[in-house]
Short mmCIF file of C-alpha atoms in Angstrom, two decimals:
data_model
loop_
_atom_site.label_atom_id
_atom_site.label_comp_id
_atom_site.label_asym_id
_atom_site.label_seq_id
_atom_site.Cartn_x
_atom_site.Cartn_y
_atom_site.Cartn_z
CA GLY J 1 138.35 156.23 83.92
CA GLN J 2 139.60 158.84 86.06
CA SER J 3 143.10 159.29 87.58
CA LEU J 4 144.23 162.03 90.04
CA GLU J 5 148.06 162.50 90.27
CA GLN J 6 149.76 164.49 93.08
CA PRO J 7 153.58 164.73 94.57
CA SER J 8 154.51 161.74 96.82
CA GLU J 9 156.00 163.88 99.49
CA VAL J 10 156.29 167.93 100.52
CA THR J 11 158.45 168.97 103.24
CA ALA J 12 158.06 172.09 105.07
CA VAL J 13 158.96 174.27 108.05
CA GLU J 14 156.59 175.62 110.98
CA GLY J 15 155.08 178.85 110.10
CA ALA J 16 155.88 178.42 106.15
CA ILE J 17 153.09 178.20 103.47
CA VAL J 18 152.95 174.71 101.08
CA GLN J 19 150.94 174.10 97.88
CA ILE J 20 149.99 170.33 97.25
CA ASN J 21 149.04 170.01 93.70
CA CYS J 22 146.77 167.71 92.07
CA THR J 23 146.15 167.13 88.28
CA TYR J 24 143.45 165.08 87.30
CA GLN J 25 141.89 163.20 84.31
CA THR J 26 138.19 161.88 84.23
CA SER J 27 134.87 161.97 82.41
CA GLY J 28 131.65 163.76 83.57
CA PHE J 29 133.87 165.54 86.28
CA TYR J 30 131.67 166.85 89.38
CA GLY J 31 134.17 168.83 91.13
CA LEU J 32 137.41 168.18 93.45
CA SER J 33 137.41 167.72 97.04
CA TRP J 34 140.33 167.50 99.66
CA TYR J 35 141.12 164.81 102.44
CA GLN J 36 143.62 164.54 104.94
CA GLN J 37 144.80 161.41 107.11
CA HIS J 38 147.04 161.16 109.88
CA ASP J 39 149.21 158.14 110.45
CA GLY J 40 146.69 155.54 111.62
CA GLY J 41 143.58 157.15 111.48
CA ALA J 42 141.04 157.77 108.64
CA PRO J 43 140.89 160.18 105.77
CA THR J 44 138.61 163.24 107.14
CA PHE J 45 137.02 165.91 104.60
CA LEU J 46 139.17 169.11 104.33
CA SER J 47 137.33 171.15 101.11
CA TYR J 48 135.51 171.10 98.11
CA ASN J 49 135.76 173.23 94.89
CA ALA J 50 132.56 172.79 92.51
CA LEU J 51 133.26 175.38 90.48
CA ASP J 52 136.76 177.13 89.19
CA GLY J 53 138.65 179.35 92.04
CA LEU J 54 139.45 179.57 95.27
CA GLU J 55 137.69 178.57 98.36
CA GLU J 56 139.18 179.55 101.70
CA THR J 57 138.53 177.68 105.00
CA GLY J 58 140.43 178.89 108.16
CA ARG J 59 144.47 178.41 107.17
CA PHE J 60 143.41 176.26 104.49
CA SER J 61 142.45 176.97 101.01
CA SER J 62 141.91 175.00 97.71
CA PHE J 63 142.11 176.09 93.96
CA LEU J 64 140.21 174.43 90.90
CA SER J 65 140.67 175.06 86.98
CA ARG J 66 138.60 172.90 85.34
CA SER J 67 140.07 174.12 81.82
CA ASP J 68 143.52 172.80 82.92
CA SER J 69 142.07 169.78 85.09
CA TYR J 70 144.17 171.17 88.26
CA GLY J 71 143.74 171.58 91.49
CA TYR J 72 145.57 172.36 94.44
CA LEU J 73 145.44 172.70 98.46
CA LEU J 74 147.24 175.55 99.99
CA LEU J 75 148.19 175.37 103.81
CA GLN J 76 149.20 178.40 105.31
CA GLU J 77 150.91 179.20 108.92
CA LEU J 78 151.91 175.50 108.86
CA GLN J 79 151.99 173.74 112.32
CA MET J 80 153.27 170.50 113.72
CA LYS J 81 149.84 169.36 113.58
CA ASP J 82 149.49 169.35 109.99
CA SER J 83 151.89 166.39 109.13
CA ALA J 84 149.90 164.03 107.30
CA SER J 85 148.78 162.65 103.95
CA TYR J 86 146.53 164.94 101.73
CA PHE J 87 144.52 163.46 99.14
CA CYS J 88 142.58 164.87 96.44
CA ALA J 89 139.55 163.36 95.14
CA GLY J 90 137.28 163.83 92.35
CA ARG J 91 133.58 162.56 91.27
CA GLY J 92 132.58 161.35 87.88
CA GLY J 93 132.52 158.58 85.52
CA GLY J 94 129.85 155.91 85.76
CA GLY J 95 127.87 155.75 89.05
CA ASN J 96 129.57 159.04 89.90
CA LYS J 97 132.43 156.91 91.46
CA LEU J 98 134.45 159.04 94.33
CA THR J 99 138.23 158.62 93.21
CA PHE J 100 141.26 158.99 95.35
CA GLY J 101 144.63 160.72 94.19
CA THR J 102 147.36 158.84 94.77
CA GLY J 103 148.33 161.12 98.24
CA THR J 104 150.98 163.42 99.50
CA GLN J 105 152.55 162.92 102.34
CA LEU J 106 153.36 166.32 104.25
CA LYS J 107 156.32 166.65 106.56
CA VAL J 108 156.40 169.84 108.66
CA GLU J 109 159.96 170.44 110.15
CA LEU J 110 160.85 172.95 112.97
CA ASN Q 1 126.19 160.19 116.84
CA ALA Q 2 128.02 157.17 115.47
CA GLY Q 3 128.84 158.20 111.75
CA VAL Q 4 130.37 155.28 109.95
CA THR Q 5 131.07 152.05 112.12
CA GLN Q 6 133.64 149.14 110.66
CA THR Q 7 133.85 145.66 112.46
CA PRO Q 8 136.45 144.36 113.09
CA LYS Q 9 139.13 146.78 113.53
CA PHE Q 10 142.09 143.93 113.13
CA GLN Q 11 142.08 140.61 111.79
CA VAL Q 12 144.39 138.10 110.50
CA LEU Q 13 143.59 135.31 108.11
CA LYS Q 14 145.15 132.02 106.74
CA THR Q 15 144.93 131.94 103.13
CA GLY Q 16 141.99 130.37 101.53
CA GLN Q 17 139.64 131.47 104.65
CA SER Q 18 136.69 133.68 104.08
CA MET Q 19 135.50 136.49 106.52
CA THR Q 20 133.10 139.77 106.20
CA LEU Q 21 133.77 143.26 106.72
CA GLN Q 22 131.23 145.11 108.35
CA CYS Q 23 130.10 148.58 107.69
CA ALA Q 24 126.92 150.16 109.09
CA GLN Q 25 126.30 154.04 108.97
CA ASP Q 26 123.41 155.94 110.53
CA MET Q 27 123.45 159.33 108.27
CA ASN Q 28 120.50 157.84 105.68
CA HIS Q 29 123.59 158.29 103.02
CA GLU Q 30 122.54 156.57 99.78
CA TYR Q 31 126.35 156.06 98.69
CA MET Q 32 128.63 153.75 100.47
CA SER Q 33 131.89 152.27 99.09
CA TRP Q 34 135.09 150.20 100.22
CA TYR Q 35 138.68 151.27 99.79
CA ARG Q 36 141.64 149.42 100.17
CA GLN Q 37 144.72 151.27 101.03
CA ASP Q 38 148.31 150.07 100.39
CA PRO Q 39 151.50 152.21 100.78
CA GLY Q 40 152.22 154.32 98.03
CA MET Q 41 149.12 153.57 96.12
CA GLY Q 42 146.78 155.89 97.80
CA LEU Q 43 142.81 154.74 98.20
CA ARG Q 44 141.79 152.25 95.86
CA LEU Q 45 137.91 151.63 95.19
CA ILE Q 46 136.80 148.01 95.32
CA HIS Q 47 133.14 148.18 95.21
CA TYR Q 48 130.66 150.86 95.71
CA SER Q 49 126.68 151.40 96.26
CA VAL Q 50 124.44 153.99 94.94
CA GLY Q 51 121.56 152.89 97.00
CA ALA Q 52 119.93 149.74 98.65
CA GLY Q 53 120.11 147.10 95.96
CA ILE Q 54 122.57 148.46 93.63
CA THR Q 55 126.15 147.84 93.73
CA ASP Q 56 129.03 148.07 91.31
CA GLN Q 57 132.56 147.24 90.61
CA GLY Q 58 135.09 149.92 91.18
CA GLU Q 59 139.22 149.88 90.32
CA VAL Q 60 140.06 146.20 91.94
CA PRO Q 61 137.12 144.33 92.70
CA ASN Q 62 138.70 140.76 92.10
CA GLY Q 63 138.44 138.49 95.26
CA TYR Q 64 135.61 140.40 96.83
CA ASN Q 65 131.98 140.68 97.02
CA VAL Q 66 129.29 143.58 98.38
CA SER Q 67 125.79 143.41 98.71
CA ARG Q 68 123.27 146.05 99.60
CA SER Q 69 120.28 145.03 101.07
CA THR Q 70 119.40 147.94 103.42
CA THR Q 71 120.33 151.49 103.33
CA GLU Q 72 122.42 151.30 106.43
CA ASP Q 73 124.78 148.14 105.84
CA PHE Q 74 127.25 147.84 103.07
CA PRO Q 75 129.42 144.52 104.22
CA LEU Q 76 132.28 143.42 102.02
CA ARG Q 77 133.23 139.44 101.76
CA LEU Q 78 136.29 138.17 101.02
CA LEU Q 79 135.71 134.79 99.34
CA SER Q 80 139.19 132.98 99.64
CA ALA Q 81 141.85 135.00 101.47
CA ALA Q 82 145.06 135.45 99.59
CA PRO Q 83 148.04 137.24 100.72
CA SER Q 84 147.59 140.07 98.18
CA GLN Q 85 144.75 141.56 100.29
CA THR Q 86 146.58 142.14 103.02
CA SER Q 87 145.77 145.91 103.63
CA VAL Q 88 144.09 148.47 105.50
CA TYR Q 89 140.14 148.51 104.62
CA PHE Q 90 138.06 151.79 104.45
CA CYS Q 91 134.32 152.06 104.21
CA ALA Q 92 133.03 155.43 103.41
CA SER Q 93 129.33 157.12 102.70
CA SER Q 94 128.08 160.06 101.42
CA TYR Q 95 124.92 161.62 101.12
CA ASP Q 96 124.38 161.09 97.34
CA THR Q 97 126.14 160.53 94.26
CA LEU Q 98 126.84 164.30 93.68
CA ASN Q 99 128.00 165.06 97.40
CA THR Q 100 131.60 164.61 97.59
CA GLU Q 101 131.89 164.95 101.38
CA ALA Q 102 132.56 161.42 102.43
CA PHE Q 103 132.77 160.04 105.98
CA PHE Q 104 134.93 157.52 106.73
CA GLY Q 105 134.98 154.52 109.15
CA GLN Q 106 138.19 153.63 111.18
CA GLY Q 107 139.28 150.85 109.15
CA THR Q 108 140.08 147.34 109.53
CA ARG Q 109 143.97 146.32 109.11
CA LEU Q 110 143.92 142.99 107.43
CA THR Q 111 146.73 140.66 107.66
CA VAL Q 112 146.78 137.14 105.30
CA VAL Q 113 149.20 134.92 106.17
#
C-alpha cells in the first residue's frame, strides 16, 4: 500500500517563505506531485518531481529525495491568495494508483 | 475545452436510495478515478480505471460500483446510500498511468439523510 503524511496546518505571513513537507511509504514509486485546493474548489496540479532535486515554477518550488522518501513544496513571496490546502500525491503500487497525502492547510496572514 | 465534467454538483439522498454520479472527460485520457474527500482525511481513492473495460478497487470501495464502457465516461454508483457516504466526491483523469498530472472535475457534494 501507499501512505503520504503531511502536517495538518501551517501559518505564515504575507511575503514570507513557507515549506510544506511530505513523507511517504509506497511501493513502485513513480514520483511526487503537488496539488492546490481552495475552499469549495477542486484540486489543481502544481508540480511534479520524477527525479531527486529541486523543480522551480515561478514562486513555487518542489523538492524530492527518493532515498529519504521525502519531499517538500516551497512557496516564496507568500500572497493572501496562497491560502489553501496543499496535497502531495504519489503514483505507484498495483495499477499505478495515484494516492494523495493527508493535506496541509496553509493560512497566510497579514 | 470542457476537461472533466461531473454531475450533479449537489445531491441529497435518503438512506437506502441508489444513485449514479456521472463523470465524463474529453481529453482522451486512459486513467480515470473517483475520490471522496472528508474533513481532515484528504482525498481517498474509491475506484479507478486504467482504460475502457478495466476497473479496480481503491482504498475505500465498499458501497460503490463503477464501470468503464467507454474511454470518456466513468460513472460511480452508490448501491444503497448510507449516512457514512456523506462526502464530497471528485472524479479525476490523467493521460496514462505514468503521468501524475491529474485533472479534476468540480466535485459532487452528497448528503445522505
